[in-house]
PDB file of C-alpha atoms in Angstrom:
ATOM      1  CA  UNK A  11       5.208  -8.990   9.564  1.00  0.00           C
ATOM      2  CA  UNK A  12       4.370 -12.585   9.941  1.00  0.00           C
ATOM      3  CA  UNK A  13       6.718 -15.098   7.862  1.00  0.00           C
ATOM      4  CA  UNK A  14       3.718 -16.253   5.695  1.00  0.00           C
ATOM      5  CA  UNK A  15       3.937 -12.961   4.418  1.00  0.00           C
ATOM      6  CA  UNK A  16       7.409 -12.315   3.878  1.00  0.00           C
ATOM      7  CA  UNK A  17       7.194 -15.728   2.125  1.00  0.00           C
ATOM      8  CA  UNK A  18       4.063 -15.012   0.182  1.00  0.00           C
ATOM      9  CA  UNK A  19       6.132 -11.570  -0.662  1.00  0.00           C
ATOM     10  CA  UNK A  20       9.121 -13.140  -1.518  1.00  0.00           C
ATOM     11  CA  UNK A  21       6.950 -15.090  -3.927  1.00  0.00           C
ATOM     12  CA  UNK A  22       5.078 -12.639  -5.791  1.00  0.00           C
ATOM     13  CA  UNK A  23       8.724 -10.364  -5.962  1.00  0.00           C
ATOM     14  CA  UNK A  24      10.187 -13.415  -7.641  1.00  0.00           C
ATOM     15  CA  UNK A  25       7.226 -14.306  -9.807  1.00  0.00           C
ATOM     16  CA  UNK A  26       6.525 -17.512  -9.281  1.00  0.00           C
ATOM     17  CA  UNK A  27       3.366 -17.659  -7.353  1.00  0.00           C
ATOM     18  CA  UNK A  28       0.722 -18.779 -10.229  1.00  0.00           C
ATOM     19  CA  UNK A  29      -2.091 -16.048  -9.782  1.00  0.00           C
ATOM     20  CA  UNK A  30      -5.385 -16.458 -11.777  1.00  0.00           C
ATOM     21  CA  UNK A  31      -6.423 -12.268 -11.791  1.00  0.00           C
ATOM     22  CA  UNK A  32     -10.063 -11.340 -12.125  1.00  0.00           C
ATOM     23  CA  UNK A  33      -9.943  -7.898 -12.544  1.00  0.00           C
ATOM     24  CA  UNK A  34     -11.391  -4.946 -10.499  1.00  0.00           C
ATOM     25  CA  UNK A  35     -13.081  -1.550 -10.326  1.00  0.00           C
ATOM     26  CA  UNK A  36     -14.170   2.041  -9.909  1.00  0.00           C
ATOM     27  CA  UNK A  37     -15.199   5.227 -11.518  1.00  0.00           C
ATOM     28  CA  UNK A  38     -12.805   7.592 -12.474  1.00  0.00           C
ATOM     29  CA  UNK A  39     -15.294  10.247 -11.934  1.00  0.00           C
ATOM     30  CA  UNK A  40     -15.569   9.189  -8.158  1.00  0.00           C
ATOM     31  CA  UNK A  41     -12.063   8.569  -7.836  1.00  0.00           C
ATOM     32  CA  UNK A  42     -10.582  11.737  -9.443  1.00  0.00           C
ATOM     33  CA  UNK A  43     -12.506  13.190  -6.741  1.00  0.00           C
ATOM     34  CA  UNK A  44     -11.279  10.811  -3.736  1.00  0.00           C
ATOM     35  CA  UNK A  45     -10.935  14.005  -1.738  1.00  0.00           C
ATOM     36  CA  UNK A  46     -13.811  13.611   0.698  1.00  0.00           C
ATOM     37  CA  UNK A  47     -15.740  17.430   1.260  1.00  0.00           C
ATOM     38  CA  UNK A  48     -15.697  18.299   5.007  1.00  0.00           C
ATOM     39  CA  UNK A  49     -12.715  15.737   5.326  1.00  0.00           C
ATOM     40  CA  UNK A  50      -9.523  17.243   5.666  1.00  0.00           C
ATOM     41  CA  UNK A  51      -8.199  13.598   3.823  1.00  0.00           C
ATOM     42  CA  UNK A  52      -9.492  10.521   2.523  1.00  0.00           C
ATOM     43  CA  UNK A  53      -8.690   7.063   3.675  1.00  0.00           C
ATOM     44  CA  UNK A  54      -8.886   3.360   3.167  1.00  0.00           C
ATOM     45  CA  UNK A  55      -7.784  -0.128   3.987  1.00  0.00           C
ATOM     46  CA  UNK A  56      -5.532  -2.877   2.796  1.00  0.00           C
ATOM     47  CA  UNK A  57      -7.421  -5.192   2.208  1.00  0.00           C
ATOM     48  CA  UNK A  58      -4.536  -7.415   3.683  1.00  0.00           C
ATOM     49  CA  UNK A  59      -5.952  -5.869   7.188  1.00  0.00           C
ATOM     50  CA  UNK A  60      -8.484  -8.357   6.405  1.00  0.00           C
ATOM     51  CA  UNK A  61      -7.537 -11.343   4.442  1.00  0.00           C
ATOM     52  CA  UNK A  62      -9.017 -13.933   6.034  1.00  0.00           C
ATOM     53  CA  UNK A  63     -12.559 -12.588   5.738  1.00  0.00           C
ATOM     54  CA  UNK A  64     -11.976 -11.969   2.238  1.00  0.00           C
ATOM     55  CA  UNK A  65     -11.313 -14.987   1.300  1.00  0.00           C
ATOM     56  CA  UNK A  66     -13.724 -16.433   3.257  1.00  0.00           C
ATOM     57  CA  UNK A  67     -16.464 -14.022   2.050  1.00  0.00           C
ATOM     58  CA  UNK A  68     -14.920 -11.348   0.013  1.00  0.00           C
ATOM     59  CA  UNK A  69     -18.659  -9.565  -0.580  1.00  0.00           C
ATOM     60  CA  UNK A  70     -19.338  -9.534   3.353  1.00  0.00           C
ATOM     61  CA  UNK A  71     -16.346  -8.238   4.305  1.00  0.00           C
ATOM     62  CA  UNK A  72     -16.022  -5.374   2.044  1.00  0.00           C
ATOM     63  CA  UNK A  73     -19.692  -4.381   2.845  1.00  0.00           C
ATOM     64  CA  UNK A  74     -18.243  -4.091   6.531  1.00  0.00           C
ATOM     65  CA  UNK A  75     -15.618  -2.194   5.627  1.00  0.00           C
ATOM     66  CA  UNK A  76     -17.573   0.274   3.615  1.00  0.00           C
ATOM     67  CA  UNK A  77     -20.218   0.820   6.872  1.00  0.00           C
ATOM     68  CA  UNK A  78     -16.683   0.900   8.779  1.00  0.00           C
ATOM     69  CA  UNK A  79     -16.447   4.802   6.759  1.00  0.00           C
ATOM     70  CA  UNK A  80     -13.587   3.660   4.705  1.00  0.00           C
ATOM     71  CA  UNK A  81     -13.327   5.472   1.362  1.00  0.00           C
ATOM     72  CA  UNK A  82     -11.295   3.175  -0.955  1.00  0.00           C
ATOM     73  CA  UNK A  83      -9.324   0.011  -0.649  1.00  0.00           C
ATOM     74  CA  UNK A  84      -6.142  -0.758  -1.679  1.00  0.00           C
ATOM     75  CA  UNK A  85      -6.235  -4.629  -2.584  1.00  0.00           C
ATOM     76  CA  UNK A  86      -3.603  -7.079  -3.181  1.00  0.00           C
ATOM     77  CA  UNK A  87      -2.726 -10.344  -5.376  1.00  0.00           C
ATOM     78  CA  UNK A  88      -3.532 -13.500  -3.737  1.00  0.00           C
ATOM     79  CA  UNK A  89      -4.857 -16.936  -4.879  1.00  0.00           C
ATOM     80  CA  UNK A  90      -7.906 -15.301  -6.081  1.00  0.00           C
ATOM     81  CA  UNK A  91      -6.187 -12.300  -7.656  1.00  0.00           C
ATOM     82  CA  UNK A  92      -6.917  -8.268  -7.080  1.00  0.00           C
ATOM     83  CA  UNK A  93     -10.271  -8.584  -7.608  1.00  0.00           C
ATOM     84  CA  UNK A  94     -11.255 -11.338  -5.766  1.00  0.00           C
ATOM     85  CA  UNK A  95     -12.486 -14.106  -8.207  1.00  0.00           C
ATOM     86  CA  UNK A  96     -15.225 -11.492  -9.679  1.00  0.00           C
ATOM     87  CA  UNK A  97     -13.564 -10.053 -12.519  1.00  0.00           C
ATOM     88  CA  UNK A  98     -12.629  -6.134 -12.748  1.00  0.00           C
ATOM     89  CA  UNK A  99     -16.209  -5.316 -14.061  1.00  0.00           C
ATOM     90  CA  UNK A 100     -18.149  -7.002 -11.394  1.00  0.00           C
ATOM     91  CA  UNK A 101     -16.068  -5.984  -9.007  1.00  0.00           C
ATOM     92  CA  UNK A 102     -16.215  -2.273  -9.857  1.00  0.00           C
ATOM     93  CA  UNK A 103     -19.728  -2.644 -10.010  1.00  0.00           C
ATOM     94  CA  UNK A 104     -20.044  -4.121  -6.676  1.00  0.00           C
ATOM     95  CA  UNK A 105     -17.921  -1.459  -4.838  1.00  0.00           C
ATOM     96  CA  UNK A 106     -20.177   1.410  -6.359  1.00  0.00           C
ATOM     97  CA  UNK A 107     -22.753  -0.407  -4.403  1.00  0.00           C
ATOM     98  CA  UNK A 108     -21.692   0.051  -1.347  1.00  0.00           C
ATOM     99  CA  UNK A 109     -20.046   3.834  -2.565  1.00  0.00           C
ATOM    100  CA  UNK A 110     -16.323   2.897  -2.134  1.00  0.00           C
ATOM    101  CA  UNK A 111     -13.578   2.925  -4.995  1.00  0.00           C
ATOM    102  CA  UNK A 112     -10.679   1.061  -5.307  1.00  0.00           C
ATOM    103  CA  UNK A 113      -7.420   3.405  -5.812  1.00  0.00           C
ATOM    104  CA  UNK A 114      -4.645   1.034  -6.311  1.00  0.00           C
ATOM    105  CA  UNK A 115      -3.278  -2.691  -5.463  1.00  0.00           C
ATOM    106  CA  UNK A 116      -0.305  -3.888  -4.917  1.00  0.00           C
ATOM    107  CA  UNK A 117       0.459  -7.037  -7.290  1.00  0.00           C
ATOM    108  CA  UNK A 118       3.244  -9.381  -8.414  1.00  0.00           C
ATOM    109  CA  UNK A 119       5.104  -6.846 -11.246  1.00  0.00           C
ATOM    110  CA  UNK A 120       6.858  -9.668 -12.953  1.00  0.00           C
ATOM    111  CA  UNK A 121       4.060 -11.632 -14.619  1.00  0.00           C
ATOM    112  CA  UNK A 122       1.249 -10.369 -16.997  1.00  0.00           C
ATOM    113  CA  UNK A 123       2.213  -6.717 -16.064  1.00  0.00           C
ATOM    114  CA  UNK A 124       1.057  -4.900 -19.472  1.00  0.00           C
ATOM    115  CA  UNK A 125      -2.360  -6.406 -18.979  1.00  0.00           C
ATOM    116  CA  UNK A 126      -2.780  -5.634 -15.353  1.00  0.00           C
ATOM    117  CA  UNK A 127      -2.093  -2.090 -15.913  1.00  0.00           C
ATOM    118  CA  UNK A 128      -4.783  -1.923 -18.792  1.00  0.00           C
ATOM    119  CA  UNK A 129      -7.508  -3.365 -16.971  1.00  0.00           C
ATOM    120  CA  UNK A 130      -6.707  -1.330 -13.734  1.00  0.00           C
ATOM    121  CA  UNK A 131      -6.865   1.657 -15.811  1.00  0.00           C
ATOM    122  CA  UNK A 132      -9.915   0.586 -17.450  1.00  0.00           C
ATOM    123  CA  UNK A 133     -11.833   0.350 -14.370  1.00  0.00           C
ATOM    124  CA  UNK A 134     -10.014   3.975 -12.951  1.00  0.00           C
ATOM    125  CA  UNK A 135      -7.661   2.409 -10.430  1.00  0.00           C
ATOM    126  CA  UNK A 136      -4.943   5.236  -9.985  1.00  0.00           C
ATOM    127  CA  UNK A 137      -1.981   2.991  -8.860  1.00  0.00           C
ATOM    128  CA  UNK A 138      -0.328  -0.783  -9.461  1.00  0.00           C
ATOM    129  CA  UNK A 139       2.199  -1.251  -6.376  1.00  0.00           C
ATOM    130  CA  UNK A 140       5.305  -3.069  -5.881  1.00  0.00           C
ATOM    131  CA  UNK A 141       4.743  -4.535  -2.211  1.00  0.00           C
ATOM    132  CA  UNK A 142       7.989  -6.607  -1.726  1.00  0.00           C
ATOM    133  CA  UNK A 143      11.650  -6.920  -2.908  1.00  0.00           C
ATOM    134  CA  UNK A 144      13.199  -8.545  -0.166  1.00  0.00           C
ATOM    135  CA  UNK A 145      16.494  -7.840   1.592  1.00  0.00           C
ATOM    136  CA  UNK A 146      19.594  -7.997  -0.890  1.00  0.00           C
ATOM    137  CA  UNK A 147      23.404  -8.523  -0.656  1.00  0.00           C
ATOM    138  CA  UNK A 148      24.691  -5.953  -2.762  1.00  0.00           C
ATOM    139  CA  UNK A 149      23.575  -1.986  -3.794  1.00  0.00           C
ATOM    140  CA  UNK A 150      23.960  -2.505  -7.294  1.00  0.00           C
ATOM    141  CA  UNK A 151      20.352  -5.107  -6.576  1.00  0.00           C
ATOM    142  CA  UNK A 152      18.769  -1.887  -5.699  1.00  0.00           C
ATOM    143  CA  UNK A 153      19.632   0.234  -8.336  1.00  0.00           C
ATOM    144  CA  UNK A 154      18.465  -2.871 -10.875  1.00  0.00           C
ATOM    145  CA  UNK A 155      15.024  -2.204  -9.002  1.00  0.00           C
ATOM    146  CA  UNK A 156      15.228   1.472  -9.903  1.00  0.00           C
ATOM    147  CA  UNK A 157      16.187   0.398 -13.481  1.00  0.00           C
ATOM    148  CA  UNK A 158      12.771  -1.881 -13.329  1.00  0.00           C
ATOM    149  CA  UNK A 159      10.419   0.519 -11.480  1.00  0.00           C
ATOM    150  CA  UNK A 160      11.254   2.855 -13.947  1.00  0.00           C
ATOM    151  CA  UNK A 161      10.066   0.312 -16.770  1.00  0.00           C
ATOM    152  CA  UNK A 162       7.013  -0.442 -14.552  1.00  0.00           C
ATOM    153  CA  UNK A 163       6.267   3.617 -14.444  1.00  0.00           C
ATOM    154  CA  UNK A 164       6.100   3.864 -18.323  1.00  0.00           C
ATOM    155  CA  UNK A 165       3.816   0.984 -18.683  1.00  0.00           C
ATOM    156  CA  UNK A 166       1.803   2.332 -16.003  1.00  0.00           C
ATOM    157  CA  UNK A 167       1.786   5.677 -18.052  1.00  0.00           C
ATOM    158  CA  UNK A 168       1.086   4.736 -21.076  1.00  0.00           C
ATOM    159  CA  UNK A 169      -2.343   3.547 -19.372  1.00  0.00           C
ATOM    160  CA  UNK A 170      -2.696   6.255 -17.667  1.00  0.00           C
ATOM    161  CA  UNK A 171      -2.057   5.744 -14.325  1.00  0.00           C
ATOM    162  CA  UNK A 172       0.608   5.389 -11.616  1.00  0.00           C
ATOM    163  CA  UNK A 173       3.431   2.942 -10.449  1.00  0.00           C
ATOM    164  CA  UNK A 174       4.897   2.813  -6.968  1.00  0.00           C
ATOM    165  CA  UNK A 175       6.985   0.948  -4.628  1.00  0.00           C
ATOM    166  CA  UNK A 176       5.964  -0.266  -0.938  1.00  0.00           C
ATOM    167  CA  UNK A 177       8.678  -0.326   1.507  1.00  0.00           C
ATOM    168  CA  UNK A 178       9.638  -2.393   4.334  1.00  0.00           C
ATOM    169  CA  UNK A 179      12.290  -1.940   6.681  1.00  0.00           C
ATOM    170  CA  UNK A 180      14.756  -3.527   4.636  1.00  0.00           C
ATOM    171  CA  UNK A 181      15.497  -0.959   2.041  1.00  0.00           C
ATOM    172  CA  UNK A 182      16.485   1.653   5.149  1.00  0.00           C
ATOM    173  CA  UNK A 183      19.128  -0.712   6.147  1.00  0.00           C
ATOM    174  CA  UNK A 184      22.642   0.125   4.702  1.00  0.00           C
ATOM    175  CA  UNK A 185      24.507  -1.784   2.827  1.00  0.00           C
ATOM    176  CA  UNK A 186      27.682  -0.588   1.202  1.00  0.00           C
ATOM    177  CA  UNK A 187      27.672   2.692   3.298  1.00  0.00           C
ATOM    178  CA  UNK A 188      24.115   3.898   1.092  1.00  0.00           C
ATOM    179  CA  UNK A 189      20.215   3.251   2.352  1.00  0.00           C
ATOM    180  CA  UNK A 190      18.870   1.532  -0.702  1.00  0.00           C
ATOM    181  CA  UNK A 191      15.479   3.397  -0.233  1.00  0.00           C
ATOM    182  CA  UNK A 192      17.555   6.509  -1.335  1.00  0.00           C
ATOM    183  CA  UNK A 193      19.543   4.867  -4.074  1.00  0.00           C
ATOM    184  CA  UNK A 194      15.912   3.644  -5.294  1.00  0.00           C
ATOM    185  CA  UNK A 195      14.439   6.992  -5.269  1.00  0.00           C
ATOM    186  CA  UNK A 196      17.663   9.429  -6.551  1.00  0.00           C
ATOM    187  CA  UNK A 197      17.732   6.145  -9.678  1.00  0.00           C
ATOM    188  CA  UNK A 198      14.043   6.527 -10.632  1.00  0.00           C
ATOM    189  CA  UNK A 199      12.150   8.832 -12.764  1.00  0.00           C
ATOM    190  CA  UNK A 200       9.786  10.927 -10.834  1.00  0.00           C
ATOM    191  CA  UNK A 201       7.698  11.415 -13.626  1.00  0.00           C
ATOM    192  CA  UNK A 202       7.054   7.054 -14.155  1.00  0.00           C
ATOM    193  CA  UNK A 203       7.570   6.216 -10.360  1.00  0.00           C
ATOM    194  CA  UNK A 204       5.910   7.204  -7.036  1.00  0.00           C
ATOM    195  CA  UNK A 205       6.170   5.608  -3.237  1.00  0.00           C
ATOM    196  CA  UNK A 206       4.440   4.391  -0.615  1.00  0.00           C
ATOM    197  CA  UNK A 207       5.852   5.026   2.599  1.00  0.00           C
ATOM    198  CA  UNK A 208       4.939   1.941   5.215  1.00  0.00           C
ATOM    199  CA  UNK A 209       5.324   4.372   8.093  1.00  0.00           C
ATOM    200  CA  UNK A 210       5.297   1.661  10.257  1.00  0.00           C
ATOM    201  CA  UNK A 211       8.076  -0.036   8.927  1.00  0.00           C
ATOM    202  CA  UNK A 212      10.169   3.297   8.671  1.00  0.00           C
ATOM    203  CA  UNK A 213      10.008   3.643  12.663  1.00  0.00           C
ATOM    204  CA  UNK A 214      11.236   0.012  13.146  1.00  0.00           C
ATOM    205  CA  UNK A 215      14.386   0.959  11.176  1.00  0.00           C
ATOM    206  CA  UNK A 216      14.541   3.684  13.660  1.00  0.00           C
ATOM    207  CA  UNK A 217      14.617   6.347  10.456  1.00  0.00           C
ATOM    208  CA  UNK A 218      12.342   9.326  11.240  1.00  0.00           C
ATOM    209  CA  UNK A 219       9.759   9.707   8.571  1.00  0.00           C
ATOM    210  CA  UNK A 220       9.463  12.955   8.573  1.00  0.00           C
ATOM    211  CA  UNK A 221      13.337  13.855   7.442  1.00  0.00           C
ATOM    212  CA  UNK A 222      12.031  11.504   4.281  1.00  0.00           C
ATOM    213  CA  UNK A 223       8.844  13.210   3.569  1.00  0.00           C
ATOM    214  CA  UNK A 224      10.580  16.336   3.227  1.00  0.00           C
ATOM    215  CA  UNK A 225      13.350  15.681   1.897  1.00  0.00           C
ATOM    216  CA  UNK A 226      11.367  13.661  -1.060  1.00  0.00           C
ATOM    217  CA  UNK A 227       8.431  16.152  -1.431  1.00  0.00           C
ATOM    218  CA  UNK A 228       5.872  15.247  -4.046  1.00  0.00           C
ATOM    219  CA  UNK A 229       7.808  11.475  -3.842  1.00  0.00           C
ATOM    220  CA  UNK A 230       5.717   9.805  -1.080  1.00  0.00           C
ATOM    221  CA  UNK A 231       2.305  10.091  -2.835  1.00  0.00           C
ATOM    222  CA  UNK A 232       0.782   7.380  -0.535  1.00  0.00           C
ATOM    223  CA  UNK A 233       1.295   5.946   2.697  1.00  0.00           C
ATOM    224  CA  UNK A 234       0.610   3.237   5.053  1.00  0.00           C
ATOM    225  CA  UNK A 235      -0.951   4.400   8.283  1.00  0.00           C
ATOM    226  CA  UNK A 236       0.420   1.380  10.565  1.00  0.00           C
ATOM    227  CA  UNK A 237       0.542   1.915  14.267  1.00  0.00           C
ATOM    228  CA  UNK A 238       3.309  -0.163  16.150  1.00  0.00           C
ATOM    229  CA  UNK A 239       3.493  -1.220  19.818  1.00  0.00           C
ATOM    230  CA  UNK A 240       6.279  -2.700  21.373  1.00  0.00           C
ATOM    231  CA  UNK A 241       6.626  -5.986  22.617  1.00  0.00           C
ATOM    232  CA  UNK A 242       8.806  -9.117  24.144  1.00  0.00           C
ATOM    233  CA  UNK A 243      10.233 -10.305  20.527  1.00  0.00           C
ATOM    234  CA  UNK A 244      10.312  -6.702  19.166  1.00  0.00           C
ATOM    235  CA  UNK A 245       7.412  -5.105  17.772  1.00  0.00           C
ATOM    236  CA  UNK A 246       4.420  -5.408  15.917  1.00  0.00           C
ATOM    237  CA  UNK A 247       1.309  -3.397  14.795  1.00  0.00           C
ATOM    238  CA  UNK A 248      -2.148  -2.392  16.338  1.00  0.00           C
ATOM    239  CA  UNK A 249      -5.173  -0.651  16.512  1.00  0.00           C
ATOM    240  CA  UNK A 250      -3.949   3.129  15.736  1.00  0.00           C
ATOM    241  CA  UNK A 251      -3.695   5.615  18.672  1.00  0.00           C
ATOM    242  CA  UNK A 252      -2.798   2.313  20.735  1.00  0.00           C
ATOM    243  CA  UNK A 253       0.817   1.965  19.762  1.00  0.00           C
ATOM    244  CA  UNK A 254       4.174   4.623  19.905  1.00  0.00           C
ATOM    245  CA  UNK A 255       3.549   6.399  16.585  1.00  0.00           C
ATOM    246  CA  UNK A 256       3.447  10.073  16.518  1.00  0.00           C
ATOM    247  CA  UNK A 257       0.832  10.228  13.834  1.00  0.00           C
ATOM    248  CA  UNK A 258      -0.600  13.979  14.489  1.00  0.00           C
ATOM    249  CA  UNK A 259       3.124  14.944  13.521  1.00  0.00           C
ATOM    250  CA  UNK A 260       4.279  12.603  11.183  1.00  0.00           C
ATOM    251  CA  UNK A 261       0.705  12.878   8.786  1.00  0.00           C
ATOM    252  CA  UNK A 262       0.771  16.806   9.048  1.00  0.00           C
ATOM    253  CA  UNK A 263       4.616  16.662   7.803  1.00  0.00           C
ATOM    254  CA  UNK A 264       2.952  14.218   5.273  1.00  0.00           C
ATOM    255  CA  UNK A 265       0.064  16.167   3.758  1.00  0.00           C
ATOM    256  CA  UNK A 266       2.650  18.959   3.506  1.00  0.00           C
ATOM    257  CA  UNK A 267       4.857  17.305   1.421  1.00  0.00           C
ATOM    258  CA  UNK A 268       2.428  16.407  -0.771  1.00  0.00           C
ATOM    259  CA  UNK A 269       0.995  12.847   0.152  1.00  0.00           C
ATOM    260  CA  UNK A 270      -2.389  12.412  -0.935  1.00  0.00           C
ATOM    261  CA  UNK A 271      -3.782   8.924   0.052  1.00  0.00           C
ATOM    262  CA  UNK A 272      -3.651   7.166   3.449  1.00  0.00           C
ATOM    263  CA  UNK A 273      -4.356   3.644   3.776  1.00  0.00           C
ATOM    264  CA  UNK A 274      -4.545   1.875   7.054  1.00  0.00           C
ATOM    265  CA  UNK A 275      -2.988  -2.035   7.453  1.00  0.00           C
ATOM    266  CA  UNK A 276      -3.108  -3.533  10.288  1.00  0.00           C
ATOM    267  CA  UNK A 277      -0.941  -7.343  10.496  1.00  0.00           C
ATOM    268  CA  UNK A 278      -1.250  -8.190  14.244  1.00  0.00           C
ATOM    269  CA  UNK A 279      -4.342  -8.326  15.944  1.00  0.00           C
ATOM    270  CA  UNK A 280      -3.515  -8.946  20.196  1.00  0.00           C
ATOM    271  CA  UNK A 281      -6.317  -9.146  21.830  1.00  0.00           C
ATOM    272  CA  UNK A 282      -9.010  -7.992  19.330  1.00  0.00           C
ATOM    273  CA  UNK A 283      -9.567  -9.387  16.010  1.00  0.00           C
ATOM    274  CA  UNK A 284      -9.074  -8.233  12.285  1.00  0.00           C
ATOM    275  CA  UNK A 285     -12.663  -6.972  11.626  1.00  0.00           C
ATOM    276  CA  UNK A 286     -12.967  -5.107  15.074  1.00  0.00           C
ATOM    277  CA  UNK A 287      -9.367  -3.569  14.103  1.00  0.00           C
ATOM    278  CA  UNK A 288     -10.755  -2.368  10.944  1.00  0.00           C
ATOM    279  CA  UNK A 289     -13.539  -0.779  12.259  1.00  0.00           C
ATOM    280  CA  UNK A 290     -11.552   0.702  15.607  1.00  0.00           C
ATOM    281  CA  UNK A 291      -8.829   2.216  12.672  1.00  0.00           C
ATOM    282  CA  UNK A 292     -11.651   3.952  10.804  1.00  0.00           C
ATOM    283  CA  UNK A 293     -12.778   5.819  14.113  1.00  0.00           C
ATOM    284  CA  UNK A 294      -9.539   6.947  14.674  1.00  0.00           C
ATOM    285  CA  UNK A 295      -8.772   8.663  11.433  1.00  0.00           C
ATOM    286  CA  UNK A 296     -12.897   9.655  11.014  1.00  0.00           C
ATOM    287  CA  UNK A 297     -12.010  11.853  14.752  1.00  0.00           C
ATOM    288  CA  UNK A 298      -7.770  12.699  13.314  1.00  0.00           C
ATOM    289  CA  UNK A 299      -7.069  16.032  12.545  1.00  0.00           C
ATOM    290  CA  UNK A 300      -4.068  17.524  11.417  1.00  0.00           C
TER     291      UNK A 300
END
C-alpha cells in the first residue's frame, strides 16, 4: 500500500478528514440477486483500483468498468464522498444505466455514521466497511474495536443491512502473544459484524488464508481478490494470475466457507496502468473457475 493511503486511512480511522457525502445507489431487487446465472460467483471492483479516473471523470470510468464485465462496485470515502459528488439517488440511477449495483463501501465510521447507514440502505447497498484501523501498541486497542464494530453492526441492522471490517496486515501481527484479527472476531457479535478478508494482505503476513476461512466459516462474507508479486523493497500487487497467489485454492476454500462477494483491488500498477488492470482483472475472474 502506498503511504498516501495509509495516511488517507489513518485519517478517515481517526475521523478527521472533512468528507462532504453525496449519497449512492442500487436496487435491492437486482442486488438481492447479485448471484450472476451461469456464473459460478459474482464480482466487482474497488473503486480505489481506479481512483484517479474517478475523480477525474467518475461517469467515464465507471461506464468502463461496467463494459470491463464487472458486476458491482465497492466504493470508498474520498473528497467527493461514496457517491462521487452525485448524490445517492443519481448515483443509483446512473449505475442501473449501465446494469451494475453497488454492494457496499467502505467509509470513515466515526463521523455521520447513523445517516450513512440510512441512505445506503435506502438505495439497497448491503454493506458499510471499516477499511483502516492502523497498527496499535496494546491488545486491549483491539478489543475496543470489537466493542465499536459491534455498535457499528446494530446501527447497520437496524437499517437493514451489514457492517464489516477490512483488514490489513497489521491486525495478523501479534502483539501480547494474541493476533488481534482473532481477538477482533472471538469479541464481536456475529449476528451485527461481518469481514472482509484482504487476501492479499493475509499472504504478506505470511498467515495462510485458508486456516482463517475455515476456521471462521460464515465470518469472511467478502473478500478482496488482490494478487501480489514480489519485488526488490518487498511486495506489492498486480494484475491477477500475474503474481504468487494461489487463488484456484484459496477462493474454492472461500466459497466453501461461505464467502459470497469478491471484489478485485488492485494498488500498484508496474508496467500497465489502472484502467488496463481493471479490465485485465475482469478477464481473469470472467475465465476462473473453482
Amino acid at each position: 500500500m502506498s503511504n498516501s493511503r495509509r495516511d488517507f486511512l489513518k485519517l478517515s480511522s481517526l475521523g478527521v478528514l472533512g468528507f462532504t457525502t453525496p449519497i449512492q445507489k442500487l436496487s435491492a431487487a437486482f442486488l438481492n440477486n447479485i448471484e450472476i446465472p451461469g456464473k459460478d460467483f459474482s464480482f466487482g471492483l474497488q473503486l480505489w483500483t481506479v481512483k484517479e479516473d474517478m475523480a477525474i471523470n467518475a461517469k467515464e470510468t465507471l461506464q468502463k468498468v461496467a463494459s470491463d464485465g464487472y458486476h458491482f462496485v465497492e466504493s470508498f470515502e474520498g473528497k467527493q464522498g461514496m457517491f462521487w459528488g452525485m448524490g445517492h439517488k443519481a448515483f443509483k440511477s446512473y449505475l442501473d444505466e449501465l446494469k451494475i449495483s453497488i454492494l457496499s463501501s467502505h467509509c470513515d465510521i466515526q463521523k455521520d455514521f447513523e445517516r450513512k447507514a440510512a441512505e445506503a440502505a435506502e438505495i439497497g447497498m448491503k454493506y458499510l466497511i471499516c477499511p483502516y484501523k492502523g497498527p496499535q501498541k496494546s491488545i486491549d486497542d483491539f478489543k475496543r474495536f470489537a466493542e465499536e464494530f459491534n455498535e457499528k453492526g446494530a446501527i447497520c441492522k437496524k437499517n437493514g443491512i451489514r457492517f464489516a471490517y477490512h483488514n490489513h496486515d497489521y491486525s495478523w501481527k501479534e502483539i501480547d502473544g494474541q493476533i488481534p484479527q482473532v481477538v477482533m472476531m472471538d469479541n464481536t457479535d456475529k449476528e451485527l459484524v461481518d469481514f472482509e478478508m484482504d487476501i492479499y494482505w493475509v499472504v504478506a503476513a505470511g498467515i495462510d488464508p485458508q486456516a482463517y476461512l475455515q476456521k471462521y466459516a460464515g465470518r469472511f462474507r467478502l473478500c478482496h481478490v488482490k494478487d501480489l508479486i514480489r519485488t526488490a523493497d518487498g511486495h506489492e500487487s498486480c494484475i491477477l494470475g500475474k503474481g504468487t497467489i494461489d487463488f484456484h485454492s484459496i477462493l474454492k476454500t472461500a466459497k466453501a466457507s461461505g464467502t459470497k462477494y469478491y471484489i478485485v483491488e488492485q494498488e500498484a500498477f508496474t508496467g500497465t496502468t489502472p484502467l488496463l488492470s481493471a479490465a485485465a482483472d475482469a478477464s481473469y475472474l470472467q475465465h476462473f473457475k473453482f
